[in-house]
mmCIF file of C-alpha atoms and ligand atoms in Angstrom:
data_model
loop_
_atom_site.group_PDB
_atom_site.id
_atom_site.type_symbol
_atom_site.label_atom_id
_atom_site.label_comp_id
_atom_site.label_asym_id
_atom_site.label_seq_id
_atom_site.Cartn_x
_atom_site.Cartn_y
_atom_site.Cartn_z
ATOM 1 C CA MET A 785 88.114 80.734 89.633
ATOM 2 C CA THR A 786 87.791 83.833 91.603
ATOM 3 C CA THR A 787 86.074 87.217 90.640
ATOM 4 C CA THR A 788 89.239 89.139 90.722
ATOM 5 C CA THR A 789 91.136 86.883 88.401
ATOM 6 C CA SER A 790 88.315 86.771 85.932
ATOM 7 C CA ALA A 791 88.127 90.700 85.716
ATOM 8 C CA ALA A 792 90.181 92.550 83.077
ATOM 9 C CA PRO A 793 93.790 92.644 84.351
ATOM 10 C CA LEU A 794 95.444 95.852 85.533
ATOM 11 C CA VAL A 795 98.718 94.740 84.017
ATOM 12 C CA GLU A 796 99.139 92.518 81.089
ATOM 13 C CA THR A 797 101.965 91.433 78.936
ATOM 14 C CA ARG A 798 102.100 89.148 75.860
ATOM 15 C CA GLY A 799 105.403 87.752 74.483
ATOM 16 C CA LEU A 800 107.338 90.739 76.306
ATOM 17 C CA THR A 801 111.062 90.378 75.628
ATOM 18 C CA ARG A 802 113.976 92.654 76.257
ATOM 19 C CA ARG A 803 117.432 91.817 75.041
ATOM 20 C CA PHE A 804 120.604 93.456 75.953
ATOM 21 C CA GLY A 805 122.988 92.383 73.168
ATOM 22 C CA ALA A 806 122.582 88.747 72.572
ATOM 23 C CA ARG A 807 121.041 88.095 76.033
ATOM 24 C CA ALA A 808 117.341 88.253 76.636
ATOM 25 C CA ALA A 809 116.874 89.623 80.233
ATOM 26 C CA ILE A 810 113.103 88.811 80.033
ATOM 27 C CA ASP A 811 111.962 86.369 77.271
ATOM 28 C CA GLY A 812 108.419 85.917 76.114
ATOM 29 C CA VAL A 813 106.800 86.974 79.343
ATOM 30 C CA ASP A 814 102.950 86.655 79.550
ATOM 31 C CA LEU A 815 102.034 88.273 82.842
ATOM 32 C CA ARG A 816 98.393 89.032 84.174
ATOM 33 C CA ILE A 817 97.680 90.791 87.305
ATOM 34 C CA PRO A 818 94.208 91.379 88.369
ATOM 35 C CA SER A 819 93.228 94.380 90.469
ATOM 36 C CA GLY A 820 92.966 94.256 94.236
ATOM 37 C CA VAL A 821 95.822 92.017 95.054
ATOM 38 C CA ALA A 822 99.531 92.153 96.215
ATOM 39 C CA PHE A 823 101.357 90.438 93.259
ATOM 40 C CA GLY A 824 104.870 89.276 93.886
ATOM 41 C CA LEU A 825 107.574 89.067 91.187
ATOM 42 C CA LEU A 826 109.951 86.289 92.574
ATOM 43 C CA GLY A 827 113.108 85.281 91.062
ATOM 44 C CA PRO A 828 116.721 84.747 91.864
ATOM 45 C CA ASN A 829 119.377 87.711 91.279
ATOM 46 C CA GLY A 830 119.637 88.467 87.661
ATOM 47 C CA ALA A 831 116.192 86.779 86.907
ATOM 48 C CA GLY A 832 114.887 89.783 85.036
ATOM 49 C CA LYS A 833 112.505 91.243 87.679
ATOM 50 C CA THR A 834 113.769 94.822 87.438
ATOM 51 C CA THR A 835 113.998 94.620 83.668
ATOM 52 C CA LEU A 836 110.334 93.561 83.633
ATOM 53 C CA ILE A 837 109.386 96.405 85.825
ATOM 54 C CA ARG A 838 111.347 98.819 83.809
ATOM 55 C CA VAL A 839 109.785 97.885 80.532
ATOM 56 C CA LEU A 840 106.283 98.023 82.143
ATOM 57 C CA LEU A 841 106.872 101.513 83.361
ATOM 58 C CA GLY A 842 108.265 102.624 79.885
ATOM 59 C CA LEU A 843 111.784 103.392 81.312
ATOM 60 C CA ILE A 844 113.165 100.941 78.760
ATOM 61 C CA LYS A 845 111.723 99.847 75.486
ATOM 62 C CA PRO A 846 110.886 96.108 74.847
ATOM 63 C CA SER A 847 112.648 94.374 71.933
ATOM 64 C CA ALA A 848 109.502 92.474 71.261
ATOM 65 C CA GLY A 849 105.897 91.820 72.612
ATOM 66 C CA ASP A 850 103.122 93.938 74.100
ATOM 67 C CA ALA A 851 102.346 95.436 77.540
ATOM 68 C CA TRP A 852 99.410 97.147 78.809
ATOM 69 C CA LEU A 853 99.102 99.227 82.159
ATOM 70 C CA MET A 854 95.674 100.078 83.452
ATOM 71 C CA GLY A 855 94.224 99.014 80.072
ATOM 72 C CA HIS A 856 96.547 101.359 78.176
ATOM 73 C CA ALA A 857 99.232 100.215 75.762
ATOM 74 C CA MET A 858 102.854 100.794 76.884
ATOM 75 C CA PRO A 859 104.928 102.731 75.901
ATOM 76 C CA ALA A 860 102.586 104.287 73.199
ATOM 77 C CA GLU A 861 99.986 105.550 75.886
ATOM 78 C CA HIS A 862 102.347 106.015 78.731
ATOM 79 C CA ALA A 863 100.720 109.351 80.064
ATOM 80 C CA ALA A 864 97.374 107.888 80.459
ATOM 81 C CA ALA A 865 98.801 104.460 81.779
ATOM 82 C CA LEU A 866 101.075 106.139 84.303
ATOM 83 C CA ALA A 867 98.662 108.776 85.536
ATOM 84 C CA SER A 868 97.416 106.554 88.316
ATOM 85 C CA VAL A 869 100.618 104.406 88.952
ATOM 86 C CA GLY A 870 103.162 105.126 91.566
ATOM 87 C CA ALA A 871 106.664 103.276 91.384
ATOM 88 C CA VAL A 872 109.774 102.844 93.317
ATOM 89 C CA VAL A 873 112.444 101.187 91.139
ATOM 90 C CA GLU A 874 115.645 100.267 92.920
ATOM 91 C CA GLU A 875 116.864 102.511 95.678
ATOM 92 C CA PRO A 876 115.024 105.809 95.695
ATOM 93 C CA ARG A 877 117.083 109.032 95.518
ATOM 94 C CA PHE A 878 116.414 112.244 97.270
ATOM 95 C CA HIS A 879 118.050 115.733 97.789
ATOM 96 C CA THR A 880 119.807 114.626 100.982
ATOM 97 C CA HIS A 881 120.229 118.404 102.213
ATOM 98 C CA LEU A 882 116.583 118.860 102.255
ATOM 99 C CA THR A 883 114.040 117.482 104.622
ATOM 100 C CA GLY A 884 111.572 114.729 103.846
ATOM 101 C CA ARG A 885 108.754 117.073 103.658
ATOM 102 C CA GLU A 886 110.626 119.465 101.350
ATOM 103 C CA ASN A 887 111.514 116.489 99.013
ATOM 104 C CA LEU A 888 107.900 115.645 98.723
ATOM 105 C CA ALA A 889 106.860 119.241 98.100
ATOM 106 C CA ILE A 890 109.102 119.511 95.342
ATOM 107 C CA VAL A 891 107.500 116.532 93.612
ATOM 108 C CA ALA A 892 103.961 117.433 94.494
ATOM 109 C CA ALA A 893 104.365 121.002 93.032
ATOM 110 C CA CYS A 894 104.911 119.322 89.755
ATOM 111 C CA ILE A 895 101.769 117.120 90.074
ATOM 112 C CA SER A 896 98.781 119.090 91.307
ATOM 113 C CA ASP A 897 97.412 121.180 94.322
ATOM 114 C CA ALA A 898 95.647 117.935 95.461
ATOM 115 C CA ALA A 899 99.167 116.168 95.596
ATOM 116 C CA GLU A 900 100.499 119.168 97.728
ATOM 117 C CA ALA A 901 97.495 118.767 100.136
ATOM 118 C CA ARG A 902 98.290 115.072 100.457
ATOM 119 C CA ILE A 903 101.718 115.541 101.843
ATOM 120 C CA PRO A 904 100.812 115.301 105.618
ATOM 121 C CA SER A 905 98.613 112.364 105.089
ATOM 122 C CA VAL A 906 101.190 110.351 102.909
ATOM 123 C CA LEU A 907 103.886 110.990 105.572
ATOM 124 C CA ALA A 908 101.617 109.753 108.338
ATOM 125 C CA ARG A 909 100.799 106.781 106.271
ATOM 126 C CA VAL A 910 104.422 105.548 106.036
ATOM 127 C CA GLY A 911 105.079 106.469 109.593
ATOM 128 C CA LEU A 912 107.413 109.479 108.913
ATOM 129 C CA ALA A 913 105.091 112.325 110.309
ATOM 130 C CA GLU A 914 107.377 112.750 113.276
ATOM 131 C CA ARG A 915 110.659 112.902 111.249
ATOM 132 C CA ALA A 916 109.363 114.712 108.225
ATOM 133 C CA ASP A 917 111.271 117.966 109.045
ATOM 134 C CA GLU A 918 114.752 116.299 109.507
ATOM 135 C CA ARG A 919 117.172 116.339 106.512
ATOM 136 C CA VAL A 920 116.976 113.100 104.420
ATOM 137 C CA GLY A 921 120.837 112.842 104.705
ATOM 138 C CA THR A 922 120.174 111.741 108.421
ATOM 139 C CA TYR A 923 117.473 109.185 107.426
ATOM 140 C CA SER A 924 118.101 105.488 107.771
ATOM 141 C CA LEU A 925 117.765 103.214 104.848
ATOM 142 C CA GLY A 926 114.286 101.977 106.044
ATOM 143 C CA MET A 927 113.214 105.687 106.341
ATOM 144 C CA ARG A 928 114.372 106.454 102.829
ATOM 145 C CA GLN A 929 112.417 103.373 101.564
ATOM 146 C CA ARG A 930 109.316 104.645 103.280
ATOM 147 C CA LEU A 931 109.942 108.199 102.019
ATOM 148 C CA GLY A 932 110.150 106.726 98.545
ATOM 149 C CA ILE A 933 106.790 105.018 99.039
ATOM 150 C CA ALA A 934 105.313 108.302 100.366
ATOM 151 C CA ARG A 935 106.491 110.078 97.270
ATOM 152 C CA CYS A 936 104.765 107.712 94.916
ATOM 153 C CA LEU A 937 101.504 108.002 96.905
ATOM 154 C CA LEU A 938 101.298 111.693 96.055
ATOM 155 C CA ASN A 939 99.256 111.060 93.004
ATOM 156 C CA ASP A 940 96.796 108.849 94.905
ATOM 157 C CA PRO A 941 97.900 105.826 92.538
ATOM 158 C CA GLN A 942 95.467 102.742 92.029
ATOM 159 C CA LEU A 943 98.683 100.590 91.202
ATOM 160 C CA LEU A 944 101.860 100.822 93.181
ATOM 161 C CA ILE A 945 104.902 99.049 91.647
ATOM 162 C CA LEU A 946 107.750 98.471 94.175
ATOM 163 C CA ASP A 947 111.030 96.878 93.105
ATOM 164 C CA GLU A 948 112.667 95.106 96.075
ATOM 165 C CA PRO A 949 110.925 97.270 98.764
ATOM 166 C CA MET A 950 112.270 95.108 101.537
ATOM 167 C CA ASN A 951 115.821 95.318 100.447
ATOM 168 C CA GLY A 952 118.099 96.159 103.337
ATOM 169 C CA LEU A 953 115.453 96.497 105.901
ATOM 170 C CA ASP A 954 115.538 94.845 109.321
ATOM 171 C CA PRO A 955 112.612 92.705 110.385
ATOM 172 C CA ALA A 956 110.648 95.547 111.972
ATOM 173 C CA GLY A 957 111.204 97.644 108.839
ATOM 174 C CA MET A 958 109.916 94.634 106.658
ATOM 175 C CA LEU A 959 106.961 94.330 108.743
ATOM 176 C CA GLU A 960 106.079 98.115 108.382
ATOM 177 C CA VAL A 961 106.322 97.744 104.674
ATOM 178 C CA ARG A 962 104.251 94.651 104.588
ATOM 179 C CA ASP A 963 101.546 96.183 106.742
ATOM 180 C CA PHE A 964 101.563 99.180 104.536
ATOM 181 C CA ILE A 965 101.134 97.072 101.405
ATOM 182 C CA ARG A 966 98.329 95.016 102.919
ATOM 183 C CA SER A 967 96.353 98.096 103.917
ATOM 184 C CA PHE A 968 96.857 99.621 100.489
ATOM 185 C CA VAL A 969 95.478 96.396 98.869
ATOM 186 C CA ASP A 970 92.675 96.400 101.528
ATOM 187 C CA GLU A 971 91.481 99.578 99.937
ATOM 188 C CA GLY A 972 90.826 97.697 96.739
ATOM 189 C CA ARG A 973 94.100 98.879 95.176
ATOM 190 C CA THR A 974 97.060 96.888 93.703
ATOM 191 C CA VAL A 975 100.654 96.362 94.513
ATOM 192 C CA LEU A 976 103.168 94.754 92.228
ATOM 193 C CA LEU A 977 106.376 94.093 94.010
ATOM 194 C CA SER A 978 109.568 92.102 93.377
ATOM 195 C CA SER A 979 111.643 90.284 95.781
ATOM 196 C CA HIS A 980 113.858 87.296 96.233
ATOM 197 C CA LEU A 981 112.752 86.877 99.875
ATOM 198 C CA LEU A 982 110.517 83.926 99.647
ATOM 199 C CA ASP A 983 109.301 84.098 103.265
ATOM 200 C CA GLU A 984 108.486 87.792 103.058
ATOM 201 C CA MET A 985 106.704 87.353 99.678
ATOM 202 C CA GLU A 986 104.612 84.399 101.136
ATOM 203 C CA ARG A 987 103.390 86.640 104.007
ATOM 204 C CA THR A 988 102.713 89.595 101.859
ATOM 205 C CA CYS A 989 101.340 88.473 98.609
ATOM 206 C CA ASP A 990 98.004 87.110 97.376
ATOM 207 C CA MET A 991 99.565 85.995 93.895
ATOM 208 C CA VAL A 992 103.003 85.435 92.625
ATOM 209 C CA ALA A 993 104.843 85.082 89.488
ATOM 210 C CA ILE A 994 108.068 83.028 89.512
ATOM 211 C CA ILE A 995 110.694 84.360 86.973
ATOM 212 C CA ASP A 996 113.931 82.445 86.203
ATOM 213 C CA ARG A 997 116.536 83.738 83.588
ATOM 214 C CA GLY A 998 113.920 85.767 82.041
ATOM 215 C CA HIS A 999 111.240 83.306 81.588
ATOM 216 C CA LEU A 1000 107.939 83.577 83.634
ATOM 217 C CA VAL A 1001 107.760 79.723 84.805
ATOM 218 C CA ARG A 1002 104.584 80.020 86.706
ATOM 219 C CA GLN A 1003 102.141 82.559 88.130
ATOM 220 C CA GLY A 1004 98.998 82.212 90.111
ATOM 221 C CA ARG A 1005 97.441 82.416 93.487
ATOM 222 C CA LEU A 1006 99.930 81.356 96.252
ATOM 223 C CA SER A 1007 97.552 78.436 97.454
ATOM 224 C CA GLU A 1008 97.652 77.198 93.709
ATOM 225 C CA LEU A 1009 101.340 77.471 93.435
ATOM 226 C CA ARG A 1010 102.171 75.684 96.540
ATOM 227 C CA GLY A 1011 100.676 72.598 95.013
ATOM 228 C CA GLY A 1012 97.063 72.783 96.357
ATOM 229 C CA GLU A 1013 95.789 71.254 99.537
ATOM 230 C CA ASN A 1014 95.128 67.904 97.850
ATOM 231 C CA ARG A 1015 98.336 66.247 99.226
ATOM 232 C CA VAL A 1016 97.940 63.707 101.954
ATOM 233 C CA ILE A 1017 100.923 62.151 103.825
ATOM 234 C CA VAL A 1018 99.975 58.533 104.732
ATOM 235 C CA GLU A 1019 102.110 56.535 107.386
ATOM 236 C CA CYS A 1020 101.054 52.894 107.375
ATOM 237 C CA SER A 1021 102.289 49.526 108.314
ATOM 238 C CA ASP A 1022 102.812 48.299 104.672
ATOM 239 C CA VAL A 1023 103.545 50.871 102.275
ATOM 240 C CA ALA A 1024 104.219 48.432 99.209
ATOM 241 C CA ARG A 1025 100.642 47.004 99.631
ATOM 242 C CA ALA A 1026 99.177 50.391 100.426
ATOM 243 C CA ARG A 1027 100.277 51.462 97.002
ATOM 244 C CA THR A 1028 98.609 48.693 95.255
ATOM 245 C CA VAL A 1029 95.366 49.259 97.175
ATOM 246 C CA LEU A 1030 95.419 52.982 96.527
ATOM 247 C CA GLN A 1031 95.845 52.297 92.816
ATOM 248 C CA SER A 1032 92.355 50.838 92.917
ATOM 249 C CA VAL A 1033 90.890 54.063 94.395
ATOM 250 C CA ASN A 1034 89.993 56.290 91.382
ATOM 251 C CA GLY A 1035 92.412 59.075 90.338
ATOM 252 C CA ILE A 1036 94.718 58.955 93.411
ATOM 253 C CA GLU A 1037 98.369 59.605 92.465
ATOM 254 C CA HIS A 1038 101.093 58.285 94.528
ATOM 255 C CA VAL A 1039 103.527 61.226 94.419
ATOM 256 C CA ALA A 1040 106.397 59.631 96.310
ATOM 257 C CA GLY A 1041 107.288 57.113 98.950
ATOM 258 C CA GLU A 1042 109.086 59.202 101.429
ATOM 259 C CA ASP A 1043 110.557 56.348 103.449
ATOM 260 C CA SER A 1044 109.578 52.738 104.095
ATOM 261 C CA ARG A 1045 106.632 53.779 106.283
ATOM 262 C CA THR A 1046 105.284 56.883 104.425
ATOM 263 C CA LEU A 1047 103.643 57.740 101.091
ATOM 264 C CA VAL A 1048 102.616 61.165 99.744
ATOM 265 C CA CYS A 1049 99.411 61.063 97.475
ATOM 266 C CA THR A 1050 97.623 63.524 95.563
ATOM 267 C CA LEU A 1051 93.763 63.205 95.861
ATOM 268 C CA PRO A 1052 91.607 64.117 93.067
ATOM 269 C CA ASP A 1053 88.753 66.791 93.637
ATOM 270 C CA GLY A 1054 85.857 65.120 95.524
ATOM 271 C CA THR A 1055 87.960 62.357 97.056
ATOM 272 C CA SER A 1056 88.457 62.808 100.879
ATOM 273 C CA PRO A 1057 91.213 61.504 103.231
ATOM 274 C CA ALA A 1058 88.604 59.453 104.893
ATOM 275 C CA GLN A 1059 87.993 57.450 101.630
ATOM 276 C CA LEU A 1060 91.680 56.690 101.360
ATOM 277 C CA ASN A 1061 91.712 55.692 104.936
ATOM 278 C CA ARG A 1062 88.784 53.377 104.651
ATOM 279 C CA ALA A 1063 90.322 51.695 101.441
ATOM 280 C CA LEU A 1064 93.549 51.055 103.432
ATOM 281 C CA VAL A 1065 91.918 49.689 106.686
ATOM 282 C CA THR A 1066 89.492 47.451 104.704
ATOM 283 C CA ALA A 1067 92.561 45.931 103.031
ATOM 284 C CA GLY A 1068 94.068 45.111 106.510
ATOM 285 C CA ILE A 1069 96.697 47.889 106.466
ATOM 286 C CA ASP A 1070 97.125 49.881 109.694
ATOM 287 C CA VAL A 1071 97.153 53.692 109.162
ATOM 288 C CA SER A 1072 99.079 55.576 111.939
ATOM 289 C CA ARG A 1073 98.954 59.054 110.227
ATOM 290 C CA LEU A 1074 96.916 60.696 107.668
ATOM 291 C CA GLU A 1075 97.752 64.392 107.253
ATOM 292 C CA ARG A 1076 96.876 66.987 104.554
ATOM 293 C CA SER A 1077 99.940 68.816 103.400
ATOM 294 C CA GLN A 1078 100.975 71.702 101.430
ATOM 295 C CA ALA A 1079 104.226 72.374 99.817
ATOM 296 C CA SER A 1080 105.921 75.620 100.872
ATOM 297 C CA LEU A 1081 106.466 78.380 98.420
ATOM 298 C CA GLU A 1082 110.347 77.743 98.845
ATOM 299 C CA GLU A 1083 109.770 74.081 97.896
ATOM 300 C CA ARG A 1084 107.950 75.046 94.799
ATOM 301 C CA PHE A 1085 110.165 77.694 93.993
ATOM 302 C CA LEU A 1086 113.332 75.451 94.092
ATOM 303 C CA ASP A 1087 111.497 73.008 92.199
ATOM 304 C CA LEU A 1088 110.571 75.417 89.383
ATOM 305 C CA THR A 1089 113.759 77.323 89.190
ATOM 306 C CA THR A 1090 116.258 74.520 89.344
ATOM 307 C CA ARG A 1091 114.370 72.581 86.559
ATOM 308 C CA LEU A 1092 115.894 74.922 83.825
ATOM 309 C CA GLN A 1093 119.384 74.592 85.030
ATOM 310 C CA THR A 1094 122.003 72.587 83.187
ATOM 311 C CA PRO A 1095 123.843 69.965 85.135
ATOM 312 C CA GLU A 1096 127.056 72.102 85.348
ATOM 313 C CA GLU A 1097 125.169 75.147 86.731
ATOM 314 C CA ALA A 1098 123.196 73.040 89.143
ATOM 315 C CA ILE A 1099 126.484 71.979 90.696
ATOM 316 C CA ALA A 1100 128.166 75.366 90.683
HETATM 317 N N1 LIG B 902 121.386 97.860 81.183
HETATM 318 C C1 LIG B 902 121.837 96.618 81.169
HETATM 319 N N2 LIG B 902 122.701 96.294 80.241
HETATM 320 C C2 LIG B 902 122.955 94.813 79.973
HETATM 321 N N3 LIG B 902 122.567 93.872 80.809
HETATM 322 C C3 LIG B 902 121.574 94.216 81.642
HETATM 323 C C4 LIG B 902 121.161 95.552 81.792
HETATM 324 N N4 LIG B 902 119.996 95.467 82.690
HETATM 325 C C5 LIG B 902 120.001 94.222 83.118
HETATM 326 N N5 LIG B 902 120.768 93.385 82.466
HETATM 327 C C6 LIG B 902 120.902 91.907 82.537
HETATM 328 O O1 LIG B 902 119.681 91.324 82.566
HETATM 329 C C7 LIG B 902 119.419 90.300 83.505
HETATM 330 C C8 LIG B 902 118.370 90.543 84.339
HETATM 331 O O2 LIG B 902 118.736 91.743 85.207
HETATM 332 P P1 LIG B 902 117.657 92.250 86.209
HETATM 333 O O3 LIG B 902 118.367 93.500 86.768
HETATM 334 O O4 LIG B 902 116.479 92.547 85.589
HETATM 335 O O5 LIG B 902 117.602 91.157 87.252
HETATM 336 P P2 LIG B 902 116.820 91.065 88.640
HETATM 337 O O6 LIG B 902 115.925 89.864 88.700
HETATM 338 O O7 LIG B 902 116.127 92.433 88.917
HETATM 339 O O8 LIG B 902 118.032 90.821 89.682
HETATM 340 P P3 LIG B 902 118.287 91.355 91.153
HETATM 341 O O9 LIG B 902 117.562 90.396 92.129
HETATM 342 O O10 LIG B 902 119.925 91.202 91.287
HETATM 343 O O11 LIG B 902 117.782 92.723 91.281
HETATM 344 C C9 LIG B 902 120.881 90.134 84.160
HETATM 345 O O12 LIG B 902 121.691 89.139 83.328
HETATM 346 C C10 LIG B 902 121.603 91.550 83.917
HETATM 347 O O13 LIG B 902 122.916 91.421 83.820
HETATM 348 MG MG1 LIG B 903 116.425 93.949 90.561
#
């Protein structure tokens, strides 16, 4: 559909499964992440987001299935796969008695001279240049999150994997992280981030995958996932007759009658709301509202993640 989605994926998994005892934390996951996007893993607590990230990074082994990072098989080719990947999994840890800059220096010394030379620029990039010489013990949670991101920028990664980067941040902190992610993606790089904050993911990501109880229930561009732009809300004088009339217009589906005056329809490609309006007016039905509508990510998310629940769990 787009050039990015048809290119070789930067991250790919097939049937990826990780069990802890009898329970599968992720189960048969087929993930495809193209390059140059912010890709969100969305799922409620315990859905398997962190487990999926840990398996991708080779921190734990899969029970079954395959994974490739940057075209390299994981965990077999982990050194090549991880050379241009930066990751923050759960809360980043530091030497709290050292400064932010000193913490980065320790890591950079283990990577390369180029990484050491990058320290000032990565600190500036995450907005920590001014506070870099203070001890990490005095940093707020948001500053630690940003220092964690700075640390994984030291090897100039093409792919950043961030597990819950917005956790515990106030709105200003979230905005900073979001701006950083967007600027990183604007450079043609890729970010995989996990979160259960739907609004934030909707604002930050180009694509998302919805994970529920270890299953990947849907993935795609946000616009596709929201249910497309082909939904039209029709308010008219006679809903029952409007239904009959619209049935004669090729391919229109009546999604639901919202109330006694409103219908929600899905238009097939190539059919315009004007055609729908014409059919109704010609049949003598007054149309008082005709509006394109898109389901929110939250609506789609709840729709997809409650579908798998048993009746008892849905009530609980
Ligand atoms: N080391 C482990 N041992 C046993 N069970 C585990 C382990 N790690 C994860 N699990 C289980 O796997 C499931 C998925 O956990 P995971 O941490 O991947 O979820 P998550 O989507 O990251 O949740 P959260 O939003 O709370 O971070 C949970 O049922 C969890 O209890
Ligand atoms: Mg998690």
